[in-house]
PDB file of N, CA and C in Angstrom:
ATOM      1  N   UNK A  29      18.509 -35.860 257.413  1.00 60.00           N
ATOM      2  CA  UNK A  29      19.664 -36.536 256.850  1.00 60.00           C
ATOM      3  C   UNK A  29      20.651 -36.940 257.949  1.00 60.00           C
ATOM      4  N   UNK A  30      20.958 -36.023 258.529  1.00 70.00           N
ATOM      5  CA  UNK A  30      21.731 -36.503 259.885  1.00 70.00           C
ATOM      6  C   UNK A  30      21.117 -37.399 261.044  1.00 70.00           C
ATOM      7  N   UNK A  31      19.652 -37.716 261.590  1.00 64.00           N
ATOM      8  CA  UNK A  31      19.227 -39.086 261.612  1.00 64.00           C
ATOM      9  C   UNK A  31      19.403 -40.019 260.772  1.00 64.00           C
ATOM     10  N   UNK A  32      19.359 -40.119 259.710  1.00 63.00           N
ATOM     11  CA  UNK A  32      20.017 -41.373 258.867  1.00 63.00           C
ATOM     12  C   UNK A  32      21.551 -41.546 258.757  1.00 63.00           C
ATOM     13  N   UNK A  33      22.036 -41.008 258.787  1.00 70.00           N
ATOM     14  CA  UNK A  33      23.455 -41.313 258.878  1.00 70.00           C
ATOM     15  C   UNK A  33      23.879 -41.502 260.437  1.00 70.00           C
ATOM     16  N   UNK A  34      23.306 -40.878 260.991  1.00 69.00           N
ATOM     17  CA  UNK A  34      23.424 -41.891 262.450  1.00 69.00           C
ATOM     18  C   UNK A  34      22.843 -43.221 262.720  1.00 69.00           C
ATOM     19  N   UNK A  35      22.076 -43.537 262.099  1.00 64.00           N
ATOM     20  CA  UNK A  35      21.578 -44.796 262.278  1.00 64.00           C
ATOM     21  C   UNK A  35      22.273 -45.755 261.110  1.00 64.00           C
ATOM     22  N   UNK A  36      22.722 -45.193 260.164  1.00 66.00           N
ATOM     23  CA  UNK A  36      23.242 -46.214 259.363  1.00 66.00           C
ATOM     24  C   UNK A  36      24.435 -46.469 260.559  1.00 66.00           C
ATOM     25  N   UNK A  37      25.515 -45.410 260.908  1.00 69.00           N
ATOM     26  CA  UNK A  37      26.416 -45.511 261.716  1.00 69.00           C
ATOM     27  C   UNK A  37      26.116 -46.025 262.946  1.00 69.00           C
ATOM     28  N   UNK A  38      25.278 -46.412 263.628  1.00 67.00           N
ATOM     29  CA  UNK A  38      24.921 -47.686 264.159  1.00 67.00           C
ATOM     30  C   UNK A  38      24.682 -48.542 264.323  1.00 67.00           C
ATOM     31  N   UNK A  39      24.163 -48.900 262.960  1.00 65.00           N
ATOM     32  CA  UNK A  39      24.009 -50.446 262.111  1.00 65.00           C
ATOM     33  C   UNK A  39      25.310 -50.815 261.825  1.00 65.00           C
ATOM     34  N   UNK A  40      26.305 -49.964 261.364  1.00 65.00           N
ATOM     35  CA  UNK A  40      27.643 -50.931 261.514  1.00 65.00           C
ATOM     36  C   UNK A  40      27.968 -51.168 262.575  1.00 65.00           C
ATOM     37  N   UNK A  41      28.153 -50.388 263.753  1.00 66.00           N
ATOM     38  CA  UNK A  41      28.645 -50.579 264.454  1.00 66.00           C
ATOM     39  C   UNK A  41      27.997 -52.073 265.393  1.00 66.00           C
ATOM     40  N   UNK A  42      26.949 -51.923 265.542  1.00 62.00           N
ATOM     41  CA  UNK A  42      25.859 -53.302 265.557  1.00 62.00           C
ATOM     42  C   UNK A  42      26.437 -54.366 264.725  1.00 62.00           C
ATOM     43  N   UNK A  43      25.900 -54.513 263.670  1.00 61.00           N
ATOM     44  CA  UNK A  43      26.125 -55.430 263.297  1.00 61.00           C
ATOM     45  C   UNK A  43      27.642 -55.939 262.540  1.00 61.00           C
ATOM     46  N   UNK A  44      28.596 -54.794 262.761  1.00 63.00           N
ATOM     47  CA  UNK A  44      30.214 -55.503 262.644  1.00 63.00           C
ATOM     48  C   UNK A  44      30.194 -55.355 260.923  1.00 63.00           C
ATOM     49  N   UNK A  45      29.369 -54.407 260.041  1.00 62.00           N
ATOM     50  CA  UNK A  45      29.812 -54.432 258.760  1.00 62.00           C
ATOM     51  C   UNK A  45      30.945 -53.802 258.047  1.00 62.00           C
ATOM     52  N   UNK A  46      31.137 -54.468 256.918  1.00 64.00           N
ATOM     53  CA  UNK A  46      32.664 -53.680 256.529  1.00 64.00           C
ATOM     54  C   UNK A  46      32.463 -52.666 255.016  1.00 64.00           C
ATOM     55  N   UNK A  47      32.836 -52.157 255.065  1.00 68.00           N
ATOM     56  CA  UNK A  47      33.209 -50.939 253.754  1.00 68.00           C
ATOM     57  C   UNK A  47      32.362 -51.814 252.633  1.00 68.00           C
ATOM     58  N   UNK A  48      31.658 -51.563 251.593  1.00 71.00           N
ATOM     59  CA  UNK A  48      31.199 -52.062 250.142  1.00 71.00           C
ATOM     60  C   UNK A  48      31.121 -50.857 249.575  1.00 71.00           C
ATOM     61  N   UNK A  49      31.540 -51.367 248.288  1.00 78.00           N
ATOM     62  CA  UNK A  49      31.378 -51.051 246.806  1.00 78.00           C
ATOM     63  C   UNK A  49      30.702 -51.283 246.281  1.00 78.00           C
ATOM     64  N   UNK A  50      29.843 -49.967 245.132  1.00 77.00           N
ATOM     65  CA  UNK A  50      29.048 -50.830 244.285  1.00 77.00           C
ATOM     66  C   UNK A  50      29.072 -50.044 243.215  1.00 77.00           C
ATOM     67  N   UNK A  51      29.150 -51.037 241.965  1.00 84.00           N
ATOM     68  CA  UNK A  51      29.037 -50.880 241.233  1.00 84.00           C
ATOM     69  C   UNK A  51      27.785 -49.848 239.830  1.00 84.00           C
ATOM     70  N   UNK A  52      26.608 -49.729 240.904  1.00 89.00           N
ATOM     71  CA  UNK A  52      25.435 -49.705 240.342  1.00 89.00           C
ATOM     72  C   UNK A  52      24.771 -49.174 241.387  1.00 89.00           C
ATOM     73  N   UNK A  53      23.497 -48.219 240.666  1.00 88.00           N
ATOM     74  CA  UNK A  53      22.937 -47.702 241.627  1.00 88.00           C
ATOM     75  C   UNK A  53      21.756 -48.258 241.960  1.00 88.00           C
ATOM     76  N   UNK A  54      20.967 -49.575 241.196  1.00 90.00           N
ATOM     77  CA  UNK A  54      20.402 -50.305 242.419  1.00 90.00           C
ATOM     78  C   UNK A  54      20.794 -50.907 243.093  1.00 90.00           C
ATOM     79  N   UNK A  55      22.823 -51.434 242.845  1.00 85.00           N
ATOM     80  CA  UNK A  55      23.046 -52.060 244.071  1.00 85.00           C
ATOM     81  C   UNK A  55      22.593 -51.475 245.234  1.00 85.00           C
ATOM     82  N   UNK A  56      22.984 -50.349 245.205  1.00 83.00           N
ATOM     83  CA  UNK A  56      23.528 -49.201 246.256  1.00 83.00           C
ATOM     84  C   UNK A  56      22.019 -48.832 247.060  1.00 83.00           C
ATOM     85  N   UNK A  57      20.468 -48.830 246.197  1.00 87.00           N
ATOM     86  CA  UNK A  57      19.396 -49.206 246.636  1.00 87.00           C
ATOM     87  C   UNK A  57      19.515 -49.981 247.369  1.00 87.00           C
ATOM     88  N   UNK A  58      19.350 -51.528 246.913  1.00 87.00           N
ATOM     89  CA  UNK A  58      19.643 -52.695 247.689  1.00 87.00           C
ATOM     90  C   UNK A  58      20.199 -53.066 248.812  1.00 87.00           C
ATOM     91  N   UNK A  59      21.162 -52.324 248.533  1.00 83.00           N
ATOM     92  CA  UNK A  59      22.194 -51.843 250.470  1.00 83.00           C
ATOM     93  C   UNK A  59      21.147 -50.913 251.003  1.00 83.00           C
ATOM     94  N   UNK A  60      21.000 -49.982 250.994  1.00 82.00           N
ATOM     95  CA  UNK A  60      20.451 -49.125 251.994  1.00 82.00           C
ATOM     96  C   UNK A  60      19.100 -49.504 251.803  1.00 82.00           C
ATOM     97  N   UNK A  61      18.287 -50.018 251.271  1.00 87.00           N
ATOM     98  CA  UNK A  61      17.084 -51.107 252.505  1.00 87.00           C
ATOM     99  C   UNK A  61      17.465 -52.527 252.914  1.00 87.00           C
ATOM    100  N   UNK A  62      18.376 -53.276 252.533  1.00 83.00           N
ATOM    101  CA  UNK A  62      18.279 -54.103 253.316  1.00 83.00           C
ATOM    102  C   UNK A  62      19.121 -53.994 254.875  1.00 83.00           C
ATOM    103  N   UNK A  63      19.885 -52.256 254.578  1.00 79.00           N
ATOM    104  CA  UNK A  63      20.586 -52.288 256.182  1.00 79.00           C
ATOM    105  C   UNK A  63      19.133 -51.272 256.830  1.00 79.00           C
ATOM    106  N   UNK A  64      17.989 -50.884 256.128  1.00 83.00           N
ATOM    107  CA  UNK A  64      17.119 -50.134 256.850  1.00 83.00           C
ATOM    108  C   UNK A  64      16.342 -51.179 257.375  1.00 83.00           C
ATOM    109  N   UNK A  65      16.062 -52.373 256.363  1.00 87.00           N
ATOM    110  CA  UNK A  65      14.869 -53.335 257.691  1.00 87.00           C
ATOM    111  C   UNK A  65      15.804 -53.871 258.306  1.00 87.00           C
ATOM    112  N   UNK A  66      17.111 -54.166 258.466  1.00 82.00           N
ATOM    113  CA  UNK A  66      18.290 -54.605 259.431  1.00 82.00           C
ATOM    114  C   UNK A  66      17.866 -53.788 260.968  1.00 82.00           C
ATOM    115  N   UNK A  67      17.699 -52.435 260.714  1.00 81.00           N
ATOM    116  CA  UNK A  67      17.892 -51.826 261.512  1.00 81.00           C
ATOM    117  C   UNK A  67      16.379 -51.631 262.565  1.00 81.00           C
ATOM    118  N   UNK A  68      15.023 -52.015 261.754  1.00 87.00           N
ATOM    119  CA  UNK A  68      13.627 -51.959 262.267  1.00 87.00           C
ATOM    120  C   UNK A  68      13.573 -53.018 262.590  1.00 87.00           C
ATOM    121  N   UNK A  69      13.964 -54.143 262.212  1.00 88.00           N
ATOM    122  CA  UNK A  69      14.277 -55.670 262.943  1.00 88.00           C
ATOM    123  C   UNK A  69      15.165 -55.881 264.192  1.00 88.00           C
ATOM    124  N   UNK A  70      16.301 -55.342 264.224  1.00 86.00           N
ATOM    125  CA  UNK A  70      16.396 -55.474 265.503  1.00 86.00           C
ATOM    126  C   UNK A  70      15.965 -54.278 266.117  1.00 86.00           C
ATOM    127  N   UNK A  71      15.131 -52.914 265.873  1.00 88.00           N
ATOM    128  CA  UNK A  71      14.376 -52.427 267.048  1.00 88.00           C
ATOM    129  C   UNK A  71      13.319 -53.086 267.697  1.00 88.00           C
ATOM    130  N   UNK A  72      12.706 -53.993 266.325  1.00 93.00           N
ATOM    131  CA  UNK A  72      11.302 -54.493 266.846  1.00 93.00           C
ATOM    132  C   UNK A  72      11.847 -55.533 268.248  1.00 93.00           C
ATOM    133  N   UNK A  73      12.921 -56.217 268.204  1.00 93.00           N
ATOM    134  CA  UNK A  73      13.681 -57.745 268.295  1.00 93.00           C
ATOM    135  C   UNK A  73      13.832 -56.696 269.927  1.00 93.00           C
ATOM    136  N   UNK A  74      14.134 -55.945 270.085  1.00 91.00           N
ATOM    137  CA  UNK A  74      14.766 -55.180 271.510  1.00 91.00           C
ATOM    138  C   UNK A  74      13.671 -55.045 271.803  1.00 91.00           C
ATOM    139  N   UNK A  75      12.759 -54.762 271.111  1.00 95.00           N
ATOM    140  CA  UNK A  75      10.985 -54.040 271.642  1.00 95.00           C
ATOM    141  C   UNK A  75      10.157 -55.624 272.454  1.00 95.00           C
ATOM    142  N   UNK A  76      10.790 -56.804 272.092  1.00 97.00           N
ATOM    143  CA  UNK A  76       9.956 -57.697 272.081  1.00 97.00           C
ATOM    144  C   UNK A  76      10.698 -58.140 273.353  1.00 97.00           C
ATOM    145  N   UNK A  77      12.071 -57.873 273.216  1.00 96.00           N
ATOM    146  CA  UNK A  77      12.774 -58.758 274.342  1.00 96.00           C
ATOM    147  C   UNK A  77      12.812 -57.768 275.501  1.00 96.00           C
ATOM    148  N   UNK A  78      12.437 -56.486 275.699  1.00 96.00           N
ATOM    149  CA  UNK A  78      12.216 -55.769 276.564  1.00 96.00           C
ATOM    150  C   UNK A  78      10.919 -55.899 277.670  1.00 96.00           C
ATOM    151  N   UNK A  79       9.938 -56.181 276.809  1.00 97.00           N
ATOM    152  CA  UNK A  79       8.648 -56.835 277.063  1.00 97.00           C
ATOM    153  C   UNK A  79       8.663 -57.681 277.844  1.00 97.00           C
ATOM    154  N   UNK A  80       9.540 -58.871 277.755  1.00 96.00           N
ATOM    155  CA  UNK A  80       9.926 -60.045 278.458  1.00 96.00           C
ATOM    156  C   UNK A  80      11.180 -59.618 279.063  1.00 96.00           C
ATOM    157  N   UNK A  81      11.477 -58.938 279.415  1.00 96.00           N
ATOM    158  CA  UNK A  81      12.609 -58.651 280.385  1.00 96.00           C
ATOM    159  C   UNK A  81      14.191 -59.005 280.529  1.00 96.00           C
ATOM    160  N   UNK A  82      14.130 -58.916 278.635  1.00 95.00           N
ATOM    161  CA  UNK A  82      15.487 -59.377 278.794  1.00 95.00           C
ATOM    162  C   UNK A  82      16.134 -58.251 277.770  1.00 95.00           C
ATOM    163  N   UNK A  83      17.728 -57.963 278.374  1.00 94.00           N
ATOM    164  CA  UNK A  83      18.236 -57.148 277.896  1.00 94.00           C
ATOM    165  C   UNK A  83      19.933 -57.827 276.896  1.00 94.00           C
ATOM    166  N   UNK A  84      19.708 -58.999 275.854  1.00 91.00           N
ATOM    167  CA  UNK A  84      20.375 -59.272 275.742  1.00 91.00           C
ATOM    168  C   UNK A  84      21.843 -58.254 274.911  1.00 91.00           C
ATOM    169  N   UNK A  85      22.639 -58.985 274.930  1.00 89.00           N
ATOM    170  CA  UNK A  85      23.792 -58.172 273.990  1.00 89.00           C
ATOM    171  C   UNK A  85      23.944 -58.319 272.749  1.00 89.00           C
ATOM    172  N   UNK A  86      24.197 -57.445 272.099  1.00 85.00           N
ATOM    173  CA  UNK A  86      24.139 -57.728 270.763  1.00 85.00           C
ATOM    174  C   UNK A  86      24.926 -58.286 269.933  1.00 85.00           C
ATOM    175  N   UNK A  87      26.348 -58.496 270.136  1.00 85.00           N
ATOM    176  CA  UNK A  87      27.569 -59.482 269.960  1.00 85.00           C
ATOM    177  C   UNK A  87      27.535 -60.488 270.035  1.00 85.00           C
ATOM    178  N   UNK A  88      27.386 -60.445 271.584  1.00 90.00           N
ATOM    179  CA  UNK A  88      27.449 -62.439 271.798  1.00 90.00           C
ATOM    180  C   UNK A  88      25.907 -62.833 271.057  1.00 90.00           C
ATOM    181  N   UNK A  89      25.021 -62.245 271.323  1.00 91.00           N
ATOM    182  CA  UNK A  89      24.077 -63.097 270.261  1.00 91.00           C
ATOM    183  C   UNK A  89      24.244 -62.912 269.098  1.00 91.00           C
ATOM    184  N   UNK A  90      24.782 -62.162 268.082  1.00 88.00           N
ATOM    185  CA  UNK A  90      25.133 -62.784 266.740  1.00 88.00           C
ATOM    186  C   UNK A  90      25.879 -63.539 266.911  1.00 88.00           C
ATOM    187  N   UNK A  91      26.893 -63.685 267.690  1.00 90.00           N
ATOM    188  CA  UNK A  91      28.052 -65.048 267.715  1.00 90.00           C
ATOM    189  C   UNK A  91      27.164 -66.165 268.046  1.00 90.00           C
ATOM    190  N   UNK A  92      26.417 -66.167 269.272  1.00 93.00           N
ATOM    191  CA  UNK A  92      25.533 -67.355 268.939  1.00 93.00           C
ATOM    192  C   UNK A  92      24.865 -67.680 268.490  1.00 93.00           C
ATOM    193  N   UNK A  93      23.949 -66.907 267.135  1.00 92.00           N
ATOM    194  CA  UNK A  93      23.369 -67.010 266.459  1.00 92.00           C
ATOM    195  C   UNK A  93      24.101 -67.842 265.162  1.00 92.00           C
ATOM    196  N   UNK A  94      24.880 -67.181 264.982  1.00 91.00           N
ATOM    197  CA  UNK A  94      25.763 -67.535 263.783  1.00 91.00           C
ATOM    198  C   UNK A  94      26.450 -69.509 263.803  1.00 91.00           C
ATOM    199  N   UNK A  95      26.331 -69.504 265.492  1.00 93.00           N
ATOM    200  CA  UNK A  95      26.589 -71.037 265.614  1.00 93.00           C
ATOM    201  C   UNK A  95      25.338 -71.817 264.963  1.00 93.00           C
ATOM    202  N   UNK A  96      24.464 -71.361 265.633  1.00 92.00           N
ATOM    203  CA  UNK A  96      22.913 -72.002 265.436  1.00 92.00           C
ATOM    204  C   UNK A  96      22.808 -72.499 263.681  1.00 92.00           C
ATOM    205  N   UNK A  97      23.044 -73.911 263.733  1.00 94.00           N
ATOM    206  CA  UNK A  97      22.926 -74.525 262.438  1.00 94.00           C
ATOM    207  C   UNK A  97      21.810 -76.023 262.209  1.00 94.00           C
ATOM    208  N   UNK A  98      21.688 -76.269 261.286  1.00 94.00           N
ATOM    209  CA  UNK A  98      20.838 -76.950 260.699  1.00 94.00           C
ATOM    210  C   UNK A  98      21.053 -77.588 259.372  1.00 94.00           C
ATOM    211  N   UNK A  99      21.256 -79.195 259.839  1.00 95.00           N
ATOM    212  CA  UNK A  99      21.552 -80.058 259.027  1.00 95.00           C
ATOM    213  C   UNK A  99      20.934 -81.085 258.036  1.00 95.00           C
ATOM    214  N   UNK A 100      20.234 -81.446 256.924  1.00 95.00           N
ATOM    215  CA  UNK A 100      19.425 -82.603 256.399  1.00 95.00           C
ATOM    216  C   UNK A 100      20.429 -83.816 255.588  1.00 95.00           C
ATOM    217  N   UNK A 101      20.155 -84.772 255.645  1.00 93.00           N
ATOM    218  CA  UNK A 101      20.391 -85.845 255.619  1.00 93.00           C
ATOM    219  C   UNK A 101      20.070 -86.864 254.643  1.00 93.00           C
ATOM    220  N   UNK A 102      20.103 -87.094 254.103  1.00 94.00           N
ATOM    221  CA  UNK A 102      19.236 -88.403 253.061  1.00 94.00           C
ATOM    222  C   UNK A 102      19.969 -90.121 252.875  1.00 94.00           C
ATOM    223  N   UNK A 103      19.271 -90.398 253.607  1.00 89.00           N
ATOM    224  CA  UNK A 103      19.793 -92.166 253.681  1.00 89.00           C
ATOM    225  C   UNK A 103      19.018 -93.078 253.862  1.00 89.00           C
ATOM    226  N   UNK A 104      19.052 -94.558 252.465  1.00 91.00           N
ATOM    227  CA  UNK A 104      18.313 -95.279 252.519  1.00 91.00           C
ATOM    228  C   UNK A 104      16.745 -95.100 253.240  1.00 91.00           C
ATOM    229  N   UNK A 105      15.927 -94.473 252.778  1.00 92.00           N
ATOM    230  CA  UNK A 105      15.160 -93.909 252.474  1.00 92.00           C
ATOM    231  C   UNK A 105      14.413 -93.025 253.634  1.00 92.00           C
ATOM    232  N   UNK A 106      15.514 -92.551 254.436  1.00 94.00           N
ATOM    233  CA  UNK A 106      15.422 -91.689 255.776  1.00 94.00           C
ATOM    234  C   UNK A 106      15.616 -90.659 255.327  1.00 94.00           C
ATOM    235  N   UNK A 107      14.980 -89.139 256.055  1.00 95.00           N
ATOM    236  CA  UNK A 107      15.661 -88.033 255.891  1.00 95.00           C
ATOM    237  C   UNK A 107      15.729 -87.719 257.314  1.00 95.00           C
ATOM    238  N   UNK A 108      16.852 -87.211 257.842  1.00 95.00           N
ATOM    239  CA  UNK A 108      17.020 -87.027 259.130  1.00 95.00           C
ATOM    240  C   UNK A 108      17.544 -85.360 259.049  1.00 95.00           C
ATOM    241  N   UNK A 109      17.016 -84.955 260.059  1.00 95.00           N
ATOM    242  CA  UNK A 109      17.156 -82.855 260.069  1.00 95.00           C
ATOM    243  C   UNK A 109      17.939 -82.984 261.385  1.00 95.00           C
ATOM    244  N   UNK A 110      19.002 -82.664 261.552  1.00 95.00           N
ATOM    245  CA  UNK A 110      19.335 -82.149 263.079  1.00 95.00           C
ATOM    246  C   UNK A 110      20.637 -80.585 263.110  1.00 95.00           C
ATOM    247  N   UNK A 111      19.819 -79.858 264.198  1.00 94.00           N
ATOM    248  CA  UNK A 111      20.388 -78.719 265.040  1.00 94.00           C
ATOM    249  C   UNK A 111      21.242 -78.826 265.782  1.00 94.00           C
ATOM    250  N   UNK A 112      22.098 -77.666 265.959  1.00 94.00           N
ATOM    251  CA  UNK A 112      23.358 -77.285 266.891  1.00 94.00           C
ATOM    252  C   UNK A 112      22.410 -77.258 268.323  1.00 94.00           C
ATOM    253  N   UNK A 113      23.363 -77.016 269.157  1.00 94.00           N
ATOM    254  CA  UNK A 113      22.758 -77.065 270.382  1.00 94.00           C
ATOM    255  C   UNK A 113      22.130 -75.158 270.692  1.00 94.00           C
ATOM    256  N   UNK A 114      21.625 -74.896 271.443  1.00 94.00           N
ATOM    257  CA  UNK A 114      21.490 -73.530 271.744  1.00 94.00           C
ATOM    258  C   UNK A 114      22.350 -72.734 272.697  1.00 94.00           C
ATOM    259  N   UNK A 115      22.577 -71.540 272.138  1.00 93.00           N
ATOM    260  CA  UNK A 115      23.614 -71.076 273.375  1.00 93.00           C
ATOM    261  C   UNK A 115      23.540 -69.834 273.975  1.00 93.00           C
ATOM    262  N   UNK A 116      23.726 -69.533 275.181  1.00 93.00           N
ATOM    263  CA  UNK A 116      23.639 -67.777 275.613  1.00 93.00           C
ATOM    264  C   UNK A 116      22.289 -67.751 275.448  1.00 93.00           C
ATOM    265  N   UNK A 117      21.924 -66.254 275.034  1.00 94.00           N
ATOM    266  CA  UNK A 117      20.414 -65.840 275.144  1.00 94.00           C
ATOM    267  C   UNK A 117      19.903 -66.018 273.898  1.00 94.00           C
ATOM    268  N   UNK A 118      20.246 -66.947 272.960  1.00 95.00           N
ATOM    269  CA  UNK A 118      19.607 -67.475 272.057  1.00 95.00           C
ATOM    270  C   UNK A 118      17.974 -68.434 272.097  1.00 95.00           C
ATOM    271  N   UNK A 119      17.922 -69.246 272.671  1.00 94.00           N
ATOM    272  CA  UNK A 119      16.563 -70.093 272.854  1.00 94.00           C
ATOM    273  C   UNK A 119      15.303 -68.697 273.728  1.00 94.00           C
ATOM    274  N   UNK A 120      15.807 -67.912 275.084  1.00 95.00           N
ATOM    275  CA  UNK A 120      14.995 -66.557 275.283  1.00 95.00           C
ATOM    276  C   UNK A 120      14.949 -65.697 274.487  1.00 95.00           C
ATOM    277  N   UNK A 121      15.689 -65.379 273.527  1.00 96.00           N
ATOM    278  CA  UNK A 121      15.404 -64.355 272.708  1.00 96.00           C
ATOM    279  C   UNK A 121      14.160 -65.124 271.221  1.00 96.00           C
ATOM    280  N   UNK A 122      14.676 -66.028 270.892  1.00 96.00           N
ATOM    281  CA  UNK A 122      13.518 -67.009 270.305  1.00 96.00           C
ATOM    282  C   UNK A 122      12.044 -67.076 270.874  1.00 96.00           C
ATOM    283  N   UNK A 123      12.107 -67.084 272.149  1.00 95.00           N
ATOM    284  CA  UNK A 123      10.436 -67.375 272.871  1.00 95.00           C
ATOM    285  C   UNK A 123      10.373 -65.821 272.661  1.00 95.00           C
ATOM    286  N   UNK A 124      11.275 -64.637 273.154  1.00 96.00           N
ATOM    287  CA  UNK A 124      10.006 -63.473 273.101  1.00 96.00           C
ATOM    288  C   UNK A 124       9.837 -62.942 271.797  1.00 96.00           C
ATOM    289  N   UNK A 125      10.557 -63.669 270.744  1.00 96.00           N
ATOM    290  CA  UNK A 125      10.529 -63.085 269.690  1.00 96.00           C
ATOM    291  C   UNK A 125       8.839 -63.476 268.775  1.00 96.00           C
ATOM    292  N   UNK A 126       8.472 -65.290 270.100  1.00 96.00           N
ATOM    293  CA  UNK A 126       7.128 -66.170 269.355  1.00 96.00           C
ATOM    294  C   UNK A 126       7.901 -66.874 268.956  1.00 96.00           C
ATOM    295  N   UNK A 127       9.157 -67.039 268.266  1.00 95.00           N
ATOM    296  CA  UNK A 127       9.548 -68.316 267.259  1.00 95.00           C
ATOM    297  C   UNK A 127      10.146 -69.512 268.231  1.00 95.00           C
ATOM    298  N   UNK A 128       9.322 -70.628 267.268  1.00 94.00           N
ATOM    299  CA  UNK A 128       9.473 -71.782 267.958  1.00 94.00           C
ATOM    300  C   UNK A 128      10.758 -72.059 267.328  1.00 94.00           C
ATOM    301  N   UNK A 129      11.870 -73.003 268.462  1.00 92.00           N
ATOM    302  CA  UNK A 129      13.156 -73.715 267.950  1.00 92.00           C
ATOM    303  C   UNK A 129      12.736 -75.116 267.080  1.00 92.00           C
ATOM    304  N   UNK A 130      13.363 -75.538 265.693  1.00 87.00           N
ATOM    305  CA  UNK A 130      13.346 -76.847 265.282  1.00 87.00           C
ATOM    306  C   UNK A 130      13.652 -77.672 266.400  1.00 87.00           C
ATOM    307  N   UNK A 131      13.135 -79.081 266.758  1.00 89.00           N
ATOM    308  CA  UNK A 131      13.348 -79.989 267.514  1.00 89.00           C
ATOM    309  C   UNK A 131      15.077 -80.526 267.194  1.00 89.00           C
ATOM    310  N   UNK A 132      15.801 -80.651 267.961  1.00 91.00           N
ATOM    311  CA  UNK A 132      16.967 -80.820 267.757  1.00 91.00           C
ATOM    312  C   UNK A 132      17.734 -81.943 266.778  1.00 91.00           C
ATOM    313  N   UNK A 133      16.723 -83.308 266.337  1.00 91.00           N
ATOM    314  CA  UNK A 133      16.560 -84.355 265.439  1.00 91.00           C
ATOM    315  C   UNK A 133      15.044 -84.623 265.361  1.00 91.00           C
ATOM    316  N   UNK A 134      15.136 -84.661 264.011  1.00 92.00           N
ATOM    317  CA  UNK A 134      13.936 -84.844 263.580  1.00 92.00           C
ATOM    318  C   UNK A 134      13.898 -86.371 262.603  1.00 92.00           C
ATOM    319  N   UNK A 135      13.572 -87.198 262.497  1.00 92.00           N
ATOM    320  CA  UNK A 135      13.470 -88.359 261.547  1.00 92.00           C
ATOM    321  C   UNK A 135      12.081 -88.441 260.733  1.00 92.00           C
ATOM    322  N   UNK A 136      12.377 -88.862 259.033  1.00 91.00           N
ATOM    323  CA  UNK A 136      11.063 -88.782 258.266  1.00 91.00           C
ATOM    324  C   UNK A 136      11.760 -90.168 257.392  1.00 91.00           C
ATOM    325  N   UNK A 137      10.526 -90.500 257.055  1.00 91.00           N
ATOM    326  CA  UNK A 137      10.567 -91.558 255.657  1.00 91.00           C
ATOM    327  C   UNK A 137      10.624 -90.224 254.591  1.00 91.00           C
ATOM    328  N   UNK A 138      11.202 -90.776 253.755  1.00 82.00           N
ATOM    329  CA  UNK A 138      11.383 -89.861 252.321  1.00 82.00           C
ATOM    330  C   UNK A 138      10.676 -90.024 251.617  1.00 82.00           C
TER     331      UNK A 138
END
């Protein structure tokens, strides 16, 4: 029990969460697995970027993560997709993670 409550207490502190309430006790399920694969996701995410030799931070990449956006479009019979730019250790943490980045504009007939 006291491994889990240390690790929940590092998942906030990680990921910057604030106090919840719940109403219900599958909310309260619902919270505590989705902050448990929170927490095996970014071990795996450190496991992968360790591999490749990078030791990023965990702040500034949610801040640059959180920039990282993606836009669609629909005009006269175009659909056009375009991305934010990449920033910090965002695009390296993407390659050791395997995931490919969307092309930054993309153009389709609809």
């Amino acid at each position: 029990m006291l491994e889990v409550e240390s690790l929940f207490r590092a998942a906030k502190a990680t990921f910057n969460t604030r106090p919840i309430f719940h109403q219900s006790d599958a909310a309260i399920r619902g919270h505590v697995f989705c902050s448990f694969l929170a927490l095996v996701l970014s071990k795996e995410l450190r496991r992968l970027c360790r591999a490749k030799g990078l030791t990023p931070e965990w702040q500034p990449l949610l801040r640059d993560l959180d920039r990282l956006q993606e836009a669609t479009i629909e005009k006269d019979g175009r659909i056009v997709t375009t991305r934010t730019h990449v920033t910090g250790q965002v695009g390296n943490v993407f390659k050791a993670a395997g995931i490919a980045l969307p092309h930054n504009l993309d153009e389709q007939l609809a």
